[in-house]
GROMACS .gro file of C-alpha atoms in nm:
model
  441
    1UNK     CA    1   6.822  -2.538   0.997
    2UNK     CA    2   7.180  -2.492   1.003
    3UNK     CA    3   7.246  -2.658   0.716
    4UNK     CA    4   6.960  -2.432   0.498
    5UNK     CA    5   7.181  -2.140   0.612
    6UNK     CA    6   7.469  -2.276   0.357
    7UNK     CA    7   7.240  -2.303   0.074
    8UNK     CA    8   7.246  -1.996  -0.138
    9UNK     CA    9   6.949  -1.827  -0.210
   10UNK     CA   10   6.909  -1.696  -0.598
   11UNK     CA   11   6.712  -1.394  -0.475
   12UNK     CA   12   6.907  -1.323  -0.159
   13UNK     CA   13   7.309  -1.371  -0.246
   14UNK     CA   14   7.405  -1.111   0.016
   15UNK     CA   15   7.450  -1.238   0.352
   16UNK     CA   16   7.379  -0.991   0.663
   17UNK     CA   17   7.672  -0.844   0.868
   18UNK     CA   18   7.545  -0.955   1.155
   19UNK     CA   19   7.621  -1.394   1.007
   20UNK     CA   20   7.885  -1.252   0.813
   21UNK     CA   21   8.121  -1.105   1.158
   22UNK     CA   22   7.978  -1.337   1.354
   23UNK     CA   23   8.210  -1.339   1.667
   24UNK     CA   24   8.323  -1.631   1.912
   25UNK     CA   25   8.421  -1.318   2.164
   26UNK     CA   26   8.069  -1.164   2.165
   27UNK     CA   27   7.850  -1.490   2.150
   28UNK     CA   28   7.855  -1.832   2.315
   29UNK     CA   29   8.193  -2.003   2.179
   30UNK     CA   30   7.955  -2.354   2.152
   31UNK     CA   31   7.708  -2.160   1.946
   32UNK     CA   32   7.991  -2.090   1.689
   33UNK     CA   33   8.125  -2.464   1.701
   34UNK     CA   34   7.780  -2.613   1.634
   35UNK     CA   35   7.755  -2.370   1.330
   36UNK     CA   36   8.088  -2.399   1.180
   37UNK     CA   37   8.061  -2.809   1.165
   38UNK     CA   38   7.993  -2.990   0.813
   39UNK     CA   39   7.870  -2.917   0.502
   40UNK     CA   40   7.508  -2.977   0.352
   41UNK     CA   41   7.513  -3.326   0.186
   42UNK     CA   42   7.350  -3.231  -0.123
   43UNK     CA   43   7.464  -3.420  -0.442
   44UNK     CA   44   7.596  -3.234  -0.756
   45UNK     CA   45   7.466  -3.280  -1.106
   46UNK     CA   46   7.713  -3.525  -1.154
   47UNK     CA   47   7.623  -3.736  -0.899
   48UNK     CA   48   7.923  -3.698  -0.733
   49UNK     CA   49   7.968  -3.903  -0.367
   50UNK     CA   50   7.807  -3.658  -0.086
   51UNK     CA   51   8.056  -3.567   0.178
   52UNK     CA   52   8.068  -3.763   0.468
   53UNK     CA   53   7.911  -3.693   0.808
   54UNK     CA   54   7.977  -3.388   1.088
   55UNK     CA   55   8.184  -3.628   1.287
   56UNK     CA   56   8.443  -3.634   0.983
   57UNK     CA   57   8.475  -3.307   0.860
   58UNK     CA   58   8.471  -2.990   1.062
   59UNK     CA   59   8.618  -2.641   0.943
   60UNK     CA   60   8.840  -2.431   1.131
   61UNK     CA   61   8.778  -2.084   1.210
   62UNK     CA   62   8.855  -1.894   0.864
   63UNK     CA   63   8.792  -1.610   0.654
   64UNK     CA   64   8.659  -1.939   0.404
   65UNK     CA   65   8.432  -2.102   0.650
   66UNK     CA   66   8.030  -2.088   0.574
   67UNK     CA   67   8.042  -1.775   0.823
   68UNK     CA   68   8.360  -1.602   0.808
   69UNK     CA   69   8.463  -1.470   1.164
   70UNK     CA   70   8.828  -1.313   1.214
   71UNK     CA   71   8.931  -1.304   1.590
   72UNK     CA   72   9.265  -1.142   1.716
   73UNK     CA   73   9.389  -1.318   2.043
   74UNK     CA   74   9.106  -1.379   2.332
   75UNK     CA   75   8.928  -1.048   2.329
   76UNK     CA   76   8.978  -0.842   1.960
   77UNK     CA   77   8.792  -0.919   1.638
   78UNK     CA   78   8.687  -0.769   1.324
   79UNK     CA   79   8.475  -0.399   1.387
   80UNK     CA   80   8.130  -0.535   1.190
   81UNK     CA   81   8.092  -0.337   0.870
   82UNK     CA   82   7.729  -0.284   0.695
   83UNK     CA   83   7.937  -0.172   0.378
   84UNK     CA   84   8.067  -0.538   0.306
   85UNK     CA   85   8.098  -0.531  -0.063
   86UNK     CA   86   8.153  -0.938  -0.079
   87UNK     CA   87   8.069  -1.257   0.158
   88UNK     CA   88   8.353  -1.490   0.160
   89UNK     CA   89   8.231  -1.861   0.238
   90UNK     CA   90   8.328  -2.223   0.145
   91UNK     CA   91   8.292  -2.254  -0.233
   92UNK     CA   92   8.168  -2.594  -0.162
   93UNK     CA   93   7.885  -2.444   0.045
   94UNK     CA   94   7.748  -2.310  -0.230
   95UNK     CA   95   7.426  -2.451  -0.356
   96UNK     CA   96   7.113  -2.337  -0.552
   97UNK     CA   97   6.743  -2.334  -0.449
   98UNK     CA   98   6.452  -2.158  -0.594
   99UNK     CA   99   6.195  -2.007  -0.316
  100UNK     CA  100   5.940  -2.059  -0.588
  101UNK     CA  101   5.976  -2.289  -0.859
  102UNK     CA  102   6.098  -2.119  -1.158
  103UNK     CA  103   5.871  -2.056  -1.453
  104UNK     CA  104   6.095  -1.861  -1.695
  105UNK     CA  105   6.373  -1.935  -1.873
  106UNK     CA  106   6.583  -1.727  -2.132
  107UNK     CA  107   6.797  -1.938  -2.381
  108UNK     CA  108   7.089  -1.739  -2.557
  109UNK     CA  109   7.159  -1.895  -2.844
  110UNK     CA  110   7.542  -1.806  -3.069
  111UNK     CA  111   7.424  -1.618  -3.367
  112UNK     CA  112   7.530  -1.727  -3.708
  113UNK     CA  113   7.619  -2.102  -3.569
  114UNK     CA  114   7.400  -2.357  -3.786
  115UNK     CA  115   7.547  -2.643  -3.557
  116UNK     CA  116   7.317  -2.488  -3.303
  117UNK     CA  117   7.033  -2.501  -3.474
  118UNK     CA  118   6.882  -2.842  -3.403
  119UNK     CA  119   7.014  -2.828  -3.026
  120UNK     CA  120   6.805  -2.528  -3.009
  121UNK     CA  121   6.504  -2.687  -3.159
  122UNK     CA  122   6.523  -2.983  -2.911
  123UNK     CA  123   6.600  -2.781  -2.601
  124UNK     CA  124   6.330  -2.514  -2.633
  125UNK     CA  125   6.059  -2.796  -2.720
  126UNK     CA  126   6.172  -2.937  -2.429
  127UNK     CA  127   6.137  -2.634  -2.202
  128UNK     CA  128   5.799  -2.594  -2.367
  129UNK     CA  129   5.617  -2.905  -2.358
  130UNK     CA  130   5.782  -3.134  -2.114
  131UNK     CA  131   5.809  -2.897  -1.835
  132UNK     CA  132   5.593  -2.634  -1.947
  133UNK     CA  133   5.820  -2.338  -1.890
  134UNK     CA  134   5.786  -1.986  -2.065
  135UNK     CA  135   6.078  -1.933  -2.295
  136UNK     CA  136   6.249  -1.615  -2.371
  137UNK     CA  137   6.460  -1.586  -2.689
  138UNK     CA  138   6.627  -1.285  -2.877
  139UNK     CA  139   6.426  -1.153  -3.167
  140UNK     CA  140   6.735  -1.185  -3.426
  141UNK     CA  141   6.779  -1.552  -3.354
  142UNK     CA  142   6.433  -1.634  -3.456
  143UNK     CA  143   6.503  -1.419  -3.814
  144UNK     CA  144   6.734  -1.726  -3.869
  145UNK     CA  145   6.579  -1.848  -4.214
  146UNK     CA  146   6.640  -2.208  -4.108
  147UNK     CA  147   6.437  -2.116  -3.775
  148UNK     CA  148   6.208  -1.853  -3.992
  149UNK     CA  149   6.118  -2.140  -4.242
  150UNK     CA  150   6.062  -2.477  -3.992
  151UNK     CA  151   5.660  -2.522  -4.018
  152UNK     CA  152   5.730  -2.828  -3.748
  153UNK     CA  153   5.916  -2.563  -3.566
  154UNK     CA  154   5.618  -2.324  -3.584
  155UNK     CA  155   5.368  -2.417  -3.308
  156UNK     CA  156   5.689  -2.394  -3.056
  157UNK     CA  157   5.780  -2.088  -3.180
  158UNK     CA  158   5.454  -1.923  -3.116
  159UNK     CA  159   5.468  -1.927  -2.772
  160UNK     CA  160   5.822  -1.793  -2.715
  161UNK     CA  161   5.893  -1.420  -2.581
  162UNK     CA  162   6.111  -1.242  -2.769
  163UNK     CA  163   6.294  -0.922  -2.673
  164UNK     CA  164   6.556  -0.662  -2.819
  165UNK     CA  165   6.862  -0.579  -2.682
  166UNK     CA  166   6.940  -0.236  -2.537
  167UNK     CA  167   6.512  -0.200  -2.644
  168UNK     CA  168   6.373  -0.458  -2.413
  169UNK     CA  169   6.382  -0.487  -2.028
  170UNK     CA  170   6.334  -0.871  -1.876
  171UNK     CA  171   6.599  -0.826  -1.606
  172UNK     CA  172   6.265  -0.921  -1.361
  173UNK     CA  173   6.127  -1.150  -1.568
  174UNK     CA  174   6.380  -1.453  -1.590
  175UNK     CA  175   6.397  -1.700  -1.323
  176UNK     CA  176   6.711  -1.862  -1.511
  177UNK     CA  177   6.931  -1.857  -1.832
  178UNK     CA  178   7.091  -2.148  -2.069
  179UNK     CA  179   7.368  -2.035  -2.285
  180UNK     CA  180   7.417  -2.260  -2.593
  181UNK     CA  181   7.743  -2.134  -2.732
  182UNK     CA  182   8.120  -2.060  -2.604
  183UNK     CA  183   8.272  -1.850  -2.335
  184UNK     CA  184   8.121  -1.557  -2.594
  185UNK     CA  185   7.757  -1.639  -2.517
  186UNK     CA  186   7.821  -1.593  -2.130
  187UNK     CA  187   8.021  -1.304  -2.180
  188UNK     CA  188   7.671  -1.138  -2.390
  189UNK     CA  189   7.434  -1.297  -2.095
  190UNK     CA  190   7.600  -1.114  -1.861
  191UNK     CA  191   7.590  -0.758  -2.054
  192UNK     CA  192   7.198  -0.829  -2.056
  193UNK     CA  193   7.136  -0.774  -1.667
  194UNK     CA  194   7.312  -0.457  -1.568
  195UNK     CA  195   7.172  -0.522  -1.193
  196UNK     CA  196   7.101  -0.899  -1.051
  197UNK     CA  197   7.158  -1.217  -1.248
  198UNK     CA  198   6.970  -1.496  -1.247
  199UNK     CA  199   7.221  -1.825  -1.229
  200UNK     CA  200   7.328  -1.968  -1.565
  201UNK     CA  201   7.359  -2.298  -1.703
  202UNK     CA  202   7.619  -2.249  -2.002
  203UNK     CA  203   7.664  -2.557  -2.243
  204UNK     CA  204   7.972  -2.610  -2.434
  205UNK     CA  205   7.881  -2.579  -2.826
  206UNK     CA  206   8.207  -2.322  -2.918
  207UNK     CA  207   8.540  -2.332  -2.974
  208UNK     CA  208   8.692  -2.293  -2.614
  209UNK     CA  209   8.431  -2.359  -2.374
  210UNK     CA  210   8.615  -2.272  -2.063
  211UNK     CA  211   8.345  -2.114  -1.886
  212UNK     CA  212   8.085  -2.351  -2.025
  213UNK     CA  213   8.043  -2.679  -1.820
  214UNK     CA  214   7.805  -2.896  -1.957
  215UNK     CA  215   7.770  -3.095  -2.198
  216UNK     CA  216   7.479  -3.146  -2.426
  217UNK     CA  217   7.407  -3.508  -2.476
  218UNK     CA  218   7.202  -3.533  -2.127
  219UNK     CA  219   7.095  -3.174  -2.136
  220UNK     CA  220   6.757  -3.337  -2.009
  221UNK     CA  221   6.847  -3.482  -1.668
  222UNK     CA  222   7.080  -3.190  -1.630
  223UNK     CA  223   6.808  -2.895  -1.692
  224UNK     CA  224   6.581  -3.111  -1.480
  225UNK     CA  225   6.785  -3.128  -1.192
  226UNK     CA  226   6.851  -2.733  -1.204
  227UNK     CA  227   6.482  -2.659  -1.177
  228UNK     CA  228   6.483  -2.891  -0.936
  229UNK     CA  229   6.739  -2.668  -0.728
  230UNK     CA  230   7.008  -2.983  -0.707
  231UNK     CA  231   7.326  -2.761  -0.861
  232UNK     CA  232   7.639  -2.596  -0.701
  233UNK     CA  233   7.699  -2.257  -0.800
  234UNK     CA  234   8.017  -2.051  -0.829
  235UNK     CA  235   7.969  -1.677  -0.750
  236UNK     CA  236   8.174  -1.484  -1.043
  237UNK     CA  237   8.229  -1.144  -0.951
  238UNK     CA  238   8.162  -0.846  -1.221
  239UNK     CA  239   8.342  -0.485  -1.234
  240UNK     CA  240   8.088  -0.196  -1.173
  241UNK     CA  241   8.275   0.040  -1.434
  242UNK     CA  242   8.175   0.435  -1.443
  243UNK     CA  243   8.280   0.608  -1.748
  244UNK     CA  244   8.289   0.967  -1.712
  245UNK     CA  245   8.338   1.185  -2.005
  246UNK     CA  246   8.405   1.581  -2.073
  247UNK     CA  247   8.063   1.682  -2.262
  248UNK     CA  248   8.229   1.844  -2.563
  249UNK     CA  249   7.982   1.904  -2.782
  250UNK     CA  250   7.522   1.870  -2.783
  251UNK     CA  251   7.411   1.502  -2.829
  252UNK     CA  252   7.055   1.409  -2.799
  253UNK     CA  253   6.982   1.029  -2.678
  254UNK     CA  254   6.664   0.876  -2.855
  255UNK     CA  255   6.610   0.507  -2.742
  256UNK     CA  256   6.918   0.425  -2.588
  257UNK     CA  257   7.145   0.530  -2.952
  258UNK     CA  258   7.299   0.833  -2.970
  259UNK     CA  259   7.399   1.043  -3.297
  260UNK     CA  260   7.720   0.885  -3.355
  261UNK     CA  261   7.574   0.533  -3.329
  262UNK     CA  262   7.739   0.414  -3.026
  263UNK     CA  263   7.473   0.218  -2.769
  264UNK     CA  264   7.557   0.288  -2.450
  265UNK     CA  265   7.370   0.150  -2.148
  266UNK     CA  266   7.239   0.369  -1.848
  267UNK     CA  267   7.343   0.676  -1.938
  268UNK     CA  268   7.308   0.991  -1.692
  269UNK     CA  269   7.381   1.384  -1.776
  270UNK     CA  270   7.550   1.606  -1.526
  271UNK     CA  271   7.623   1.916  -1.636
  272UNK     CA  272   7.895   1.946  -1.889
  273UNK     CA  273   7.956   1.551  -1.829
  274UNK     CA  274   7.800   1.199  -2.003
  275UNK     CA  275   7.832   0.950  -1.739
  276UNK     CA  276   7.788   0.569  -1.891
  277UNK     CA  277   7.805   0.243  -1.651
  278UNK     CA  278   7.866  -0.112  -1.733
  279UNK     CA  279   7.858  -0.479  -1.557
  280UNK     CA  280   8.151  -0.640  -1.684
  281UNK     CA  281   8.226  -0.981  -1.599
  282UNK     CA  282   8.597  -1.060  -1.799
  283UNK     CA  283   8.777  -0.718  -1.755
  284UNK     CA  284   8.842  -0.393  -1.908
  285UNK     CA  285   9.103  -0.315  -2.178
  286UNK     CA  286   9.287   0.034  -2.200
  287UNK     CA  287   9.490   0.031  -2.514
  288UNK     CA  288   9.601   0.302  -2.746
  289UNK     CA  289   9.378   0.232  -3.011
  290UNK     CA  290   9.544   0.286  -3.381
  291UNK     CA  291   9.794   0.529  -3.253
  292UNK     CA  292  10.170   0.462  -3.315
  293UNK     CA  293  10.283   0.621  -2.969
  294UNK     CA  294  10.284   0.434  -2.636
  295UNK     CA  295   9.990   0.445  -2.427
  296UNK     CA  296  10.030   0.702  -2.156
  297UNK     CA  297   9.756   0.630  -1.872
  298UNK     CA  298   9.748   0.705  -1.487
  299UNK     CA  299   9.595   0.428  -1.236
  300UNK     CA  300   9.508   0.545  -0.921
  301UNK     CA  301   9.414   0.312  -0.633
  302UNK     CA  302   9.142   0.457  -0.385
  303UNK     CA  303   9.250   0.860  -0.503
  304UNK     CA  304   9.603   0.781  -0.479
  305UNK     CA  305   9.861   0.762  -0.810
  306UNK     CA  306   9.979   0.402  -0.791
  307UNK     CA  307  10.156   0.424  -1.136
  308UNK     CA  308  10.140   0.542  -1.482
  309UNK     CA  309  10.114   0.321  -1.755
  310UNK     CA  310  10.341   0.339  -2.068
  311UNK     CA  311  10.314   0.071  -2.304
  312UNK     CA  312  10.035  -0.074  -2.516
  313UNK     CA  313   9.767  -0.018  -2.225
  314UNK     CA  314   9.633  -0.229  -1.877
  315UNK     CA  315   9.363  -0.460  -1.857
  316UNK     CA  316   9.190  -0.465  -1.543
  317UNK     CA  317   8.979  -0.823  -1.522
  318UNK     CA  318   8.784  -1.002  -1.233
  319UNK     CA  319   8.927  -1.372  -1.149
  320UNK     CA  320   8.720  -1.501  -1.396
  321UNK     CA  321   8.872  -1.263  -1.687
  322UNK     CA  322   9.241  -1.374  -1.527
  323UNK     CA  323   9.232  -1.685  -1.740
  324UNK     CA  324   9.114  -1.478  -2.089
  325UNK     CA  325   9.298  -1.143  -2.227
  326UNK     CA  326   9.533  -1.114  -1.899
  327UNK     CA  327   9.671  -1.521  -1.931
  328UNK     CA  328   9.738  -1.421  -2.243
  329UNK     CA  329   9.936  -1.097  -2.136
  330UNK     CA  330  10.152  -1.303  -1.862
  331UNK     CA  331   9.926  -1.242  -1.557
  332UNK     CA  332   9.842  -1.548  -1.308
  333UNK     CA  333   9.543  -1.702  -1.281
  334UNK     CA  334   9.259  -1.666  -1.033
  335UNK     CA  335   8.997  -1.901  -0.890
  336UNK     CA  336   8.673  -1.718  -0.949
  337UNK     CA  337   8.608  -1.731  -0.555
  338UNK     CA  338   8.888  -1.555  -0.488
  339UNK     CA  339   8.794  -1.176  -0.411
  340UNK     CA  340   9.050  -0.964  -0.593
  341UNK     CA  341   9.047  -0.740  -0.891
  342UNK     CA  342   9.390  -0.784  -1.105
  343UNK     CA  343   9.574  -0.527  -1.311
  344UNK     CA  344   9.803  -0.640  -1.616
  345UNK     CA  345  10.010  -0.417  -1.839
  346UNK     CA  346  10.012  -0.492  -2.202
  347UNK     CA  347  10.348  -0.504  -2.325
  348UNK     CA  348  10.524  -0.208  -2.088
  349UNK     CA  349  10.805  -0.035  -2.157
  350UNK     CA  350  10.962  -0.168  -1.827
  351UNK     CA  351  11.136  -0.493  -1.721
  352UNK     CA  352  10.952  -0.421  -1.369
  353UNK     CA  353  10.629  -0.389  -1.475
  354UNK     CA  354  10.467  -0.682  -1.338
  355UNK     CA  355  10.095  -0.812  -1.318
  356UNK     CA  356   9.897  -0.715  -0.956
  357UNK     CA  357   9.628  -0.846  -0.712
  358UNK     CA  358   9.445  -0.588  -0.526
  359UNK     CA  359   9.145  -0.669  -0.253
  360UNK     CA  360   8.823  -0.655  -0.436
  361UNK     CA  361   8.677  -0.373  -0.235
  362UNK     CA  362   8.948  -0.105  -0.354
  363UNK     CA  363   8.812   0.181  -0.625
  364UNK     CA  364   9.082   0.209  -0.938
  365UNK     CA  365   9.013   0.498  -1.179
  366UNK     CA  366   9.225   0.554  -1.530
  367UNK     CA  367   9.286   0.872  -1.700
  368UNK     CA  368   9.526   1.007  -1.955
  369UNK     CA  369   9.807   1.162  -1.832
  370UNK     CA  370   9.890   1.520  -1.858
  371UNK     CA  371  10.108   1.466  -2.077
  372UNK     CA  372   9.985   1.181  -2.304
  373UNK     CA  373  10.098   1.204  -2.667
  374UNK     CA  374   9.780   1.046  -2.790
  375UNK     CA  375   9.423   0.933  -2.682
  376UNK     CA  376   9.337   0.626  -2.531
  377UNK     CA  377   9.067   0.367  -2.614
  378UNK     CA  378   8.841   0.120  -2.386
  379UNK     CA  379   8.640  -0.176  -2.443
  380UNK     CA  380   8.420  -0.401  -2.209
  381UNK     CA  381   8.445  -0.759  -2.236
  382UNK     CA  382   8.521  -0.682  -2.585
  383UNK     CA  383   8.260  -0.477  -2.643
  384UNK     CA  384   8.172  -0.074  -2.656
  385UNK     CA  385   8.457   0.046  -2.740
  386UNK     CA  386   8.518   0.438  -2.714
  387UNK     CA  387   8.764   0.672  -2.704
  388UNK     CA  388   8.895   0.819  -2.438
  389UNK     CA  389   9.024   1.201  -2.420
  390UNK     CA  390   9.201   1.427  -2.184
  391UNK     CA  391   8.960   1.497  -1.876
  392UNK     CA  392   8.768   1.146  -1.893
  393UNK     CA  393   8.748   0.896  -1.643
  394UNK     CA  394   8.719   0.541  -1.566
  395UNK     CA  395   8.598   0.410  -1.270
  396UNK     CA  396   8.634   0.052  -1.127
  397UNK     CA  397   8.609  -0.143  -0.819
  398UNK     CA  398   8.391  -0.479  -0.765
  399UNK     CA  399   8.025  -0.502  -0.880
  400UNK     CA  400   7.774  -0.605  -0.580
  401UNK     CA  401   7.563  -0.810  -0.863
  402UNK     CA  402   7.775  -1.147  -0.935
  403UNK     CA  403   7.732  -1.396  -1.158
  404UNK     CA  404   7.630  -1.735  -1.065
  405UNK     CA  405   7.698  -2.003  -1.255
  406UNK     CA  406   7.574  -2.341  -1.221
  407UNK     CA  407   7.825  -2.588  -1.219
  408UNK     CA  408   7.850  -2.937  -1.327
  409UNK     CA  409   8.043  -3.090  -1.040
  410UNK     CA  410   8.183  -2.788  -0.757
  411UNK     CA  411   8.349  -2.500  -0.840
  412UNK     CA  412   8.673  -2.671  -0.758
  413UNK     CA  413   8.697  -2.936  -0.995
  414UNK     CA  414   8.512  -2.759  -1.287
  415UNK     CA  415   8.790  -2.475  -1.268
  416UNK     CA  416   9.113  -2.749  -1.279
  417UNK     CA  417   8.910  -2.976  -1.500
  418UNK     CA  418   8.876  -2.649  -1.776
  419UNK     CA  419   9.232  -2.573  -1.704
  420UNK     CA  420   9.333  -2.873  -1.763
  421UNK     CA  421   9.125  -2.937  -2.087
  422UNK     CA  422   9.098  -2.603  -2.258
  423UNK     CA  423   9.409  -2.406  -2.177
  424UNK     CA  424   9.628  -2.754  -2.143
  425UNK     CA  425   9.781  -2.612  -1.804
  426UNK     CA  426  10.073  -2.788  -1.684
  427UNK     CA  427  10.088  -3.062  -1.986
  428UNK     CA  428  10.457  -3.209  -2.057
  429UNK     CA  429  10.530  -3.541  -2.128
  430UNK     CA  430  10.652  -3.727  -1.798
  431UNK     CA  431  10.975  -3.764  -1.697
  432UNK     CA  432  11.130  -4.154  -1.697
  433UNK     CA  433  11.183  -4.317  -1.357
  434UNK     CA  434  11.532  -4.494  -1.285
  435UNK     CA  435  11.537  -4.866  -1.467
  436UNK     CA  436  11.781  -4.983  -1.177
  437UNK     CA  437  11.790  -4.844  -0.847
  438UNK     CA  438  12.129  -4.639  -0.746
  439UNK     CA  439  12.368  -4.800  -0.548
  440UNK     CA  440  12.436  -4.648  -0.209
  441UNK     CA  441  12.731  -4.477  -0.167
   0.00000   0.00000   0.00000
């Protein structure tokens, strides 16, 4: 029973305060041993040895056990909080499990890719026949002629769903999601549940493929085994960004497009504001756009000015976006289990301008300053970009709906194994050892 507790649940990621400040002070100090001993011995998709038995392996009382318990001498601990924004548990405790077996799948195919064409083909005849799954695909991927004009395509393609993006809601309607693609075709799953996510399995058919996984030469065993429940998961955290804008002049909204063209998702009208909010799983970019003048933004930190930005703009990214636009910009990079938000400048006009880690739970909000030569411009994950003027607002702090991805061994080793592969971390040709030994001296 204990073990079950470990296991985490697709439709119930949050953990109650009461097992998450569970305290050795108030409760029987056996009860807590007895918990806090082993991990479930459940194998990996890769087969990997299962850890060994209770006897060998028991965690010590952590903020990174299965049920995190901070205790200050013999009689103070942590004041239990129901507004716990994150759990923090032993990556390696967590696991997926259906409480119904899943019928549903969506598979995000990269658009424009004829490479993916025939792993397409084989994976959704697959879904469809061998394990009799409903399949969800995007409208404009079956417009691909080559897709369009396959007659021994044609009986499989009759019984897919299709939807539209930013048309379409099937955020209850899909038990799980296969990405066939590059980190870009995780990046555009995510954007497609604004609230809970059903775990991914992301296969590596782009360029970089650091947060893709898998493989496709045994995508059979491998998809198997996920609907069997047998897969660790790693939790990646999202931003819950609030853009709030100075309504400046009358724009009617007529199936989610507005005049100017710009799609915008969940948008709300106070008076004499437009208030947009996004799920963003990399980070968000503040840059001055096409201007010629530095970038003149103010960060606050929970209502208070932390600093003021000059330079080409900040990028604000969750651990996962640490090893994307902010690597790139000189910022250190996170394990996506770590709970932090991180802010980078982009190129400041200061020698002490250095890259941050905040807690997760804090609130940051960006405006222009009062004295900004120029506007400013934002993007999510790359995408909507807008303008932003004097009297706007951005609003960021840590997303309650992760992202959990399926990995192919633990969350551990798939993280080194991408560093190690994609970005080439730490790669230098090895220094000689001595041909004689020194004498003493």
């Amino acid at each position: 029973m204990e073990r079950n507790r470990e296991k985490l649940c697709t439709s119930k990621a949050d953990v109650s305060s009461e097992s998450a400040y569970h305290c050795s002070t108030c409760h029987d100090d056996e009860e807590w041993s007895n918990m806090s001993r082993g991990r479930a011995k459940s194998r990996s998709l890769s087969a990997s040895p299962a850890l060994g038995s209770t006897k060998e392996f028991r965690r010590t009382r952590s903020l990174h056990g299965p049920c995190p318990v901070t205790t200050f001498g013999p009689k103070a601990c942590m004041l239990q909080n129901p507004k716990t924004i994150m759990h923090i548990q032993d990556p390696a405790s967590q696991r997926l499990t259906w409480n119904k077996p899943p019928k549903s799948v969506l598979v995000i195919k990269k658009i424009r890719d004829a490479s993916l064409l025939q792993p397409f083909k084989e994976l959704c005849v697959y879904l469809t026949e061998e394990n009799n799954m409903i399949v969800y695909v995007e409208k404009k991927v079956l417009e691909d002629p080559a897709i369009a004009n396959d007659e021994n395509f044609g009986p499989v393609k009759k019984k897919f769903c299709t939807f539209r993006e930013d048309y379409d809601d099937i955020s209850n309607q899909i038990d799980f999601i296969i990405c066939l693609g590059g980190d870009g075709t995780l990046l555009y799953a995510s954007s497609l549940f604004q609230g809970s996510v059903p775990p991914v399995m992301a296969f590596h058919l782009g360029s970089l493929g650091f947060l893709t996984p898998f493989n496709f030469e045994n995508f059979q065993s491998q998809v198997t085994q996920v609907i069997e429940g047998n897969a660790a998961l790693v939790l990646r955290s999202r931003l819950k960004v609030k853009v709030v804008k100075e309504h400046r002049e009358k724009m009617t909204v007529q199936n989610g497009i507005e005049e100017n063209g710009v799609v915008s998702t969940n948008i709300e009208k106070e008076v004499g504001k437009q208030v947009m909010q996004y799920q963003v799983l990399n980070e968000v970019v503040v840059d001055r756009g096409p201007s010629s003048y530095l970038s003149n933004v103010d960060v606050f930190l929970d209502g208070h000015l932390i600093t003021t930005v000059q330079g080409d703009g900040v990028i604000v990214s969750t651990p996962t976006g640490s090893t994307a636009y902010a690597a790139a910009a000189g910022a250190s990079m996170i394990h996506p289990n770590v709970p932090a938000i991180m802010i980078t400048p982009i190129c400041p006009h200061s020698l002490s301008f250095r890259p941050i880690v905040v807690p997760a739970g804090v609130e940051l909000k960006i405006m222009l300053s009062p004295d900004a030569r120029n506007t400013a411009w934002v993007s999510f994950d790359g995408r909507k970009r807008q303008e932003i003027c004097h009297g706007d607002s951005i609003s960021i702090t840590t997303s309650c709906y992760p992202l959990p991805s399926i990995c192919f061994r633990d969350p551990v080793s798939d993280w080194f194994e991408s560093l190690a592969e994609c970005l080439h971390w730490n790669v230098r040709k090895k220094q000689n050892n001595f041909a004689v030994e020194e004498e003493e001296f």
